[in-house]
Amino acid sequence: MHTWDRTLTAAGIGDPRLRADYTRQRDRVSAYRRHAYVAVRLLLPPALVPHVIAATAFMHHTDTLLDASPGGTRTEDSCIVWEKRVREGLATGNSGDPVLRPLLHTVSVHPRLRGHVEDFLAGAPVDRDFTGFSDEADYQRYVDAYSLPAFMLIACLLLSPDADADLSHGLCRAYIDGSQRLDFVNDLAEDLRDGRLTLPDDALAHHGVSRADLEQGRESPEVRALIEALLAQARRDLLTSRRLPDLAPPAHRAFTRAVIALEVLTADAAAAKGTGVLRDAARPSVPAAVGVLVREYRRRGR
């Protein structure tokens, strides 16, 4: 693995202020998605690493703004200010914001990212104004409007520009559908503490589960069946996306395989925890996660 300074140099990032901006983004990403960060450093070509980190940090920063006090006027104002700042940066190519400077540089190196940033901004109000899902179709609209554009910020850097567009879209959507559903189940405890119920109402009704059952952490057969069904669907969608690495350049395939494998491991850990996700989120075991990274590192070397 290259040192961070050598990685920045390999990516052609020489300006001291810009190097410092990318370094701050690296520190933030490594703090909240440790497994993903290690996979990026270990499995992607050094020239791409800072750009994936910049896109990830931008997505996380925006998502944090959207999730803070949903529905509040202050939050809405801060989101509008942020969107304006991003659009101004895209228009001018520069910004005084240390979160945006690395993103804008990455856009200049990978122009395909620009359209995905705009799509992500356009879908942001769907997350900001979220009040729940009445049914599965409502959830699917959320995936199309917000989750998929968010994922494409990263995916567009990983996949070949020559990949079949329809196949690429279908596999990316399968991945993010599974990943988003997994997150909503696995993060139930945190979301419910924040007053958010992210499971479709019709799924609860089908299994005879109430919001109070989830908030009170009831370990009933009905709650267990609800969680099992949602996690099984998430796992099926994640497995459907396993052809996605075939659409990436050879140097990006090990990382893309690892990302999918780590999500499947998380789904399995959540399924094993069952109703325990109502207390806290499940995580893959460290040996299992390390095993994925080591396997893909060796495969990449071969």
Short mmCIF file of C-alpha atoms in Angstrom, two decimals:
data_model
loop_
_atom_site.label_atom_id
_atom_site.label_comp_id
_atom_site.label_asym_id
_atom_site.label_seq_id
_atom_site.Cartn_x
_atom_site.Cartn_y
_atom_site.Cartn_z
CA MET A 1 0.00 0.00 0.00
CA HIS A 2 1.33 3.46 -0.92
CA THR A 3 1.80 6.07 1.79
CA TRP A 4 -0.88 8.76 1.67
CA ASP A 5 1.57 11.36 0.36
CA ARG A 6 2.59 9.05 -2.49
CA THR A 7 -1.06 8.29 -3.20
CA LEU A 8 -1.83 12.00 -3.59
CA THR A 9 1.17 12.39 -5.87
CA ALA A 10 0.13 9.39 -7.96
CA ALA A 11 -3.29 11.07 -8.39
CA GLY A 12 -1.61 14.24 -9.67
CA ILE A 13 -2.63 16.31 -6.64
CA GLY A 14 0.28 18.65 -6.00
CA ASP A 15 -1.18 21.87 -4.63
CA PRO A 16 -0.50 21.98 -0.84
CA ARG A 17 -3.94 23.34 0.07
CA LEU A 18 -5.68 20.74 -2.09
CA ARG A 19 -3.55 17.97 -0.60
CA ALA A 20 -4.61 19.16 2.86
CA ASP A 21 -8.29 19.16 1.77
CA TYR A 22 -8.08 15.59 0.49
CA THR A 23 -6.29 14.56 3.68
CA ARG A 24 -9.12 15.97 5.84
CA GLN A 25 -11.63 14.04 3.73
CA ARG A 26 -9.57 10.88 4.11
CA ASP A 27 -9.62 11.27 7.90
CA ARG A 28 -13.41 11.70 7.93
CA VAL A 29 -14.09 8.73 5.68
CA SER A 30 -11.73 6.45 7.61
CA ALA A 31 -13.46 7.44 10.86
CA TYR A 32 -17.00 6.43 9.88
CA ARG A 33 -16.50 3.65 7.29
CA ARG A 34 -13.34 1.89 8.40
CA HIS A 35 -13.81 -1.34 6.43
CA ALA A 36 -14.68 0.56 3.26
CA TYR A 37 -11.72 2.90 3.71
CA VAL A 38 -9.29 0.01 4.13
CA ALA A 39 -10.74 -1.61 1.00
CA VAL A 40 -10.24 1.61 -0.97
CA ARG A 41 -6.61 1.95 0.12
CA LEU A 42 -5.80 -1.72 -0.33
CA LEU A 43 -7.63 -2.62 -3.53
CA LEU A 44 -7.88 0.46 -5.78
CA PRO A 45 -5.10 1.98 -7.91
CA PRO A 46 -3.48 4.87 -5.99
CA ALA A 47 -4.39 7.36 -8.72
CA LEU A 48 -8.11 6.73 -8.09
CA VAL A 49 -8.09 6.53 -4.28
CA PRO A 50 -8.31 10.29 -3.44
CA HIS A 51 -11.14 10.76 -5.93
CA VAL A 52 -13.25 7.96 -4.47
CA ILE A 53 -12.63 9.40 -1.01
CA ALA A 54 -13.63 12.93 -2.12
CA ALA A 55 -16.90 11.68 -3.64
CA THR A 56 -17.66 9.56 -0.56
CA ALA A 57 -16.97 12.44 1.82
CA PHE A 58 -19.18 14.80 -0.19
CA MET A 59 -22.02 12.28 -0.15
CA HIS A 60 -21.65 11.73 3.59
CA HIS A 61 -21.51 15.46 4.35
CA THR A 62 -24.67 16.10 2.31
CA ASP A 63 -26.46 13.11 3.85
CA THR A 64 -25.60 14.32 7.35
CA LEU A 65 -27.12 17.72 6.58
CA LEU A 66 -30.28 16.08 5.27
CA ASP A 67 -30.65 13.75 8.25
CA ALA A 68 -30.17 16.42 10.93
CA SER A 69 -33.53 17.34 12.52
CA PRO A 70 -35.66 16.24 9.54
CA GLY A 71 -38.50 18.60 8.72
CA GLY A 72 -37.03 21.52 10.65
CA THR A 73 -36.83 24.95 9.04
CA ARG A 74 -33.25 25.43 10.12
CA THR A 75 -32.22 22.16 8.46
CA GLU A 76 -34.08 23.02 5.28
CA ASP A 77 -32.33 26.39 5.12
CA SER A 78 -28.90 24.79 5.62
CA CYS A 79 -29.63 22.28 2.86
CA ILE A 80 -30.69 25.03 0.46
CA VAL A 81 -27.51 26.98 1.25
CA TRP A 82 -25.41 23.86 0.71
CA GLU A 83 -27.08 23.05 -2.63
CA LYS A 84 -26.50 26.62 -3.81
CA ARG A 85 -22.85 26.42 -2.78
CA VAL A 86 -22.36 23.13 -4.63
CA ARG A 87 -24.03 24.42 -7.80
CA GLU A 88 -21.94 27.58 -7.72
CA GLY A 89 -18.82 25.46 -7.36
CA LEU A 90 -19.81 23.30 -10.32
CA ALA A 91 -20.47 26.41 -12.40
CA THR A 92 -17.21 28.17 -11.56
CA GLY A 93 -14.91 25.22 -10.93
CA ASN A 94 -13.74 26.56 -7.58
CA SER A 95 -14.94 27.07 -4.02
CA GLY A 96 -13.78 28.35 -0.67
CA ASP A 97 -15.35 25.32 1.01
CA PRO A 98 -12.80 22.62 2.02
CA VAL A 99 -15.40 19.87 1.40
CA LEU A 100 -16.10 21.10 -2.12
CA ARG A 101 -12.57 21.90 -3.27
CA PRO A 102 -11.51 18.25 -3.55
CA LEU A 103 -14.85 17.27 -5.10
CA LEU A 104 -14.50 19.96 -7.77
CA HIS A 105 -10.95 18.86 -8.54
CA THR A 106 -12.18 15.28 -8.85
CA VAL A 107 -14.93 16.44 -11.24
CA SER A 108 -12.26 18.11 -13.39
CA VAL A 109 -10.36 14.80 -13.57
CA HIS A 110 -13.48 12.62 -13.94
CA PRO A 111 -16.05 14.76 -15.82
CA ARG A 112 -18.69 12.00 -15.72
CA LEU A 113 -19.09 12.74 -12.02
CA ARG A 114 -20.63 16.18 -12.67
CA GLY A 115 -23.96 14.81 -13.90
CA HIS A 116 -24.19 12.42 -10.96
CA VAL A 117 -23.57 15.26 -8.49
CA GLU A 118 -26.44 17.15 -10.12
CA ASP A 119 -28.71 14.08 -9.98
CA PHE A 120 -27.83 13.60 -6.32
CA LEU A 121 -28.67 17.22 -5.49
CA ALA A 122 -31.96 16.95 -7.37
CA GLY A 123 -32.98 13.94 -5.28
CA ALA A 124 -31.81 15.35 -1.94
CA PRO A 125 -35.21 16.83 -0.96
CA VAL A 126 -36.69 13.31 -1.02
CA ASP A 127 -34.43 12.38 1.89
CA ARG A 128 -34.72 15.75 3.64
CA ASP A 129 -38.52 15.62 3.62
CA PHE A 130 -38.75 11.92 4.50
CA THR A 131 -41.65 11.04 6.81
CA GLY A 132 -41.91 7.30 6.16
CA PHE A 133 -42.91 4.82 3.47
CA SER A 134 -46.54 3.90 3.03
CA ASP A 135 -45.70 0.84 0.92
CA GLU A 136 -43.00 -0.92 -1.08
CA ALA A 137 -43.61 1.28 -4.14
CA ASP A 138 -42.95 4.33 -1.97
CA TYR A 139 -39.64 2.80 -0.86
CA GLN A 140 -38.71 2.02 -4.47
CA ARG A 141 -39.32 5.64 -5.47
CA TYR A 142 -36.94 6.71 -2.70
CA VAL A 143 -34.28 4.34 -4.04
CA ASP A 144 -34.64 5.77 -7.55
CA ALA A 145 -34.70 9.41 -6.46
CA TYR A 146 -32.03 9.43 -3.75
CA SER A 147 -30.22 6.16 -2.97
CA LEU A 148 -29.23 5.30 -6.55
CA PRO A 149 -27.92 8.80 -7.40
CA ALA A 150 -25.92 8.71 -4.15
CA PHE A 151 -24.37 5.37 -5.07
CA MET A 152 -23.60 6.55 -8.59
CA LEU A 153 -21.28 9.23 -7.18
CA ILE A 154 -18.90 6.34 -6.43
CA ALA A 155 -19.95 3.83 -9.07
CA CYS A 156 -19.25 6.21 -11.95
CA LEU A 157 -15.60 6.31 -10.83
CA LEU A 158 -15.37 2.51 -10.70
CA LEU A 159 -17.19 1.32 -13.82
CA SER A 160 -15.94 1.45 -17.38
CA PRO A 161 -17.44 4.29 -19.45
CA ASP A 162 -17.88 1.73 -22.24
CA ALA A 163 -20.04 -0.62 -20.12
CA ASP A 164 -23.54 -1.38 -21.40
CA ALA A 165 -25.68 1.41 -19.94
CA ASP A 166 -28.82 -0.64 -19.31
CA LEU A 167 -26.95 -3.53 -17.72
CA SER A 168 -24.87 -1.14 -15.61
CA HIS A 169 -27.97 0.70 -14.41
CA GLY A 170 -29.76 -2.54 -13.56
CA LEU A 171 -26.87 -4.00 -11.57
CA CYS A 172 -26.15 -0.72 -9.75
CA ARG A 173 -29.81 -0.48 -8.86
CA ALA A 174 -29.89 -4.07 -7.59
CA TYR A 175 -26.87 -3.36 -5.39
CA ILE A 176 -28.19 -0.15 -3.89
CA ASP A 177 -31.70 -1.58 -3.40
CA GLY A 178 -30.17 -4.39 -1.36
CA SER A 179 -27.72 -2.12 0.44
CA GLN A 180 -30.34 0.52 1.30
CA ARG A 181 -32.86 -2.06 2.56
CA LEU A 182 -30.10 -3.65 4.62
CA ASP A 183 -29.16 -0.27 6.11
CA PHE A 184 -32.77 0.51 7.00
CA VAL A 185 -33.15 -2.80 8.86
CA ASN A 186 -29.70 -2.78 10.44
CA ASP A 187 -30.00 0.85 11.58
CA LEU A 188 -33.50 0.43 13.08
CA ALA A 189 -32.35 1.11 16.63
CA GLU A 190 -30.63 4.40 15.76
CA ASP A 191 -33.35 5.56 13.38
CA LEU A 192 -36.16 4.84 15.85
CA ARG A 193 -34.31 6.77 18.56
CA ASP A 194 -34.24 9.68 16.09
CA GLY A 195 -37.98 9.34 15.45
CA ARG A 196 -37.60 7.78 11.98
CA LEU A 197 -39.29 4.56 10.90
CA THR A 198 -37.71 3.52 7.61
CA LEU A 199 -39.61 0.27 6.97
CA PRO A 200 -42.66 0.35 4.66
CA ASP A 201 -46.00 0.41 6.48
CA ASP A 202 -47.37 -2.38 4.30
CA ALA A 203 -44.50 -4.69 5.32
CA LEU A 204 -45.33 -4.10 8.99
CA ALA A 205 -49.02 -4.70 8.36
CA HIS A 206 -48.32 -7.90 6.40
CA HIS A 207 -46.46 -9.35 9.38
CA GLY A 208 -48.79 -7.94 12.03
CA VAL A 209 -46.15 -5.66 13.53
CA SER A 210 -46.74 -2.16 14.91
CA ARG A 211 -44.32 0.72 15.24
CA ALA A 212 -44.62 0.35 19.02
CA ASP A 213 -43.42 -3.26 18.73
CA LEU A 214 -40.23 -2.03 17.09
CA GLU A 215 -39.73 0.96 19.38
CA GLN A 216 -40.13 -1.25 22.44
CA GLY A 217 -37.82 -3.91 21.06
CA ARG A 218 -40.33 -6.73 21.26
CA GLU A 219 -38.74 -10.02 20.25
CA SER A 220 -41.97 -11.58 19.00
CA PRO A 221 -42.26 -14.17 16.19
CA GLU A 222 -43.95 -11.49 14.07
CA VAL A 223 -41.09 -9.01 14.48
CA ARG A 224 -38.58 -11.76 13.81
CA ALA A 225 -40.40 -12.76 10.61
CA LEU A 226 -40.51 -9.13 9.42
CA ILE A 227 -36.78 -8.67 9.91
CA GLU A 228 -35.96 -12.01 8.31
CA ALA A 229 -38.08 -11.25 5.23
CA LEU A 230 -36.57 -7.81 4.66
CA LEU A 231 -33.01 -9.05 5.13
CA ALA A 232 -33.63 -12.00 2.79
CA GLN A 233 -34.81 -9.58 0.09
CA ALA A 234 -31.78 -7.34 0.68
CA ARG A 235 -29.46 -10.33 0.37
CA ARG A 236 -31.09 -11.49 -2.88
CA ASP A 237 -30.63 -8.04 -4.43
CA LEU A 238 -27.00 -7.88 -3.31
CA LEU A 239 -26.31 -11.28 -4.84
CA THR A 240 -27.97 -10.16 -8.08
CA SER A 241 -25.39 -7.36 -8.30
CA ARG A 242 -22.42 -9.74 -8.27
CA ARG A 243 -21.97 -9.29 -12.03
CA LEU A 244 -21.17 -5.61 -11.45
CA PRO A 245 -17.38 -6.12 -11.23
CA ASP A 246 -17.45 -7.46 -14.80
CA LEU A 247 -18.38 -3.94 -15.93
CA ALA A 248 -15.35 -2.36 -14.22
CA PRO A 249 -11.80 -2.08 -15.59
CA PRO A 250 -9.64 -4.97 -14.35
CA ALA A 251 -7.84 -2.76 -11.81
CA HIS A 252 -11.16 -1.86 -10.14
CA ARG A 253 -12.72 -5.32 -9.96
CA ALA A 254 -11.17 -6.54 -6.71
CA PHE A 255 -12.53 -3.50 -4.86
CA THR A 256 -15.98 -3.80 -6.44
CA ARG A 257 -16.18 -7.49 -5.50
CA ALA A 258 -15.08 -6.68 -1.96
CA VAL A 259 -17.74 -3.98 -1.53
CA ILE A 260 -20.49 -6.42 -2.49
CA ALA A 261 -19.03 -9.23 -0.36
CA LEU A 262 -18.80 -6.98 2.71
CA GLU A 263 -22.46 -5.99 2.32
CA VAL A 264 -23.48 -9.65 2.06
CA LEU A 265 -21.47 -10.36 5.22
CA THR A 266 -23.31 -7.51 6.95
CA ALA A 267 -26.66 -8.93 5.81
CA ASP A 268 -25.69 -12.32 7.21
CA ALA A 269 -24.57 -10.77 10.50
CA ALA A 270 -27.87 -8.88 10.78
CA ALA A 271 -29.85 -12.04 10.02
CA ALA A 272 -27.91 -13.90 12.71
CA LYS A 273 -28.62 -11.10 15.19
CA GLY A 274 -32.33 -11.12 14.33
CA THR A 275 -34.43 -8.97 16.64
CA GLY A 276 -31.18 -7.85 18.29
CA VAL A 277 -30.95 -5.15 15.59
CA LEU A 278 -33.66 -3.36 17.60
CA ARG A 279 -30.95 -2.72 20.20
CA ASP A 280 -27.92 -2.00 17.99
CA ALA A 281 -26.63 -2.63 14.49
CA ALA A 282 -24.92 -5.83 13.40
CA ARG A 283 -21.43 -5.83 11.96
CA PRO A 284 -19.46 -8.55 10.19
CA SER A 285 -16.84 -10.22 12.33
CA VAL A 286 -13.38 -8.74 11.96
CA PRO A 287 -11.88 -12.06 10.76
CA ALA A 288 -14.59 -12.40 8.09
CA ALA A 289 -14.11 -8.85 6.84
CA VAL A 290 -10.33 -9.17 6.83
CA GLY A 291 -10.72 -12.46 4.99
CA VAL A 292 -12.59 -10.72 2.16
CA LEU A 293 -9.94 -8.01 1.87
CA VAL A 294 -7.03 -10.45 1.95
CA ARG A 295 -8.67 -12.74 -0.62
CA GLU A 296 -9.30 -9.87 -3.02
CA TYR A 297 -5.83 -8.41 -2.46
CA ARG A 298 -4.26 -11.73 -3.39
CA ARG A 299 -6.59 -12.14 -6.35
CA ARG A 300 -5.70 -8.64 -7.54
CA GLY A 301 -2.02 -9.47 -7.26
CA ARG A 302 -2.46 -12.57 -9.38
#
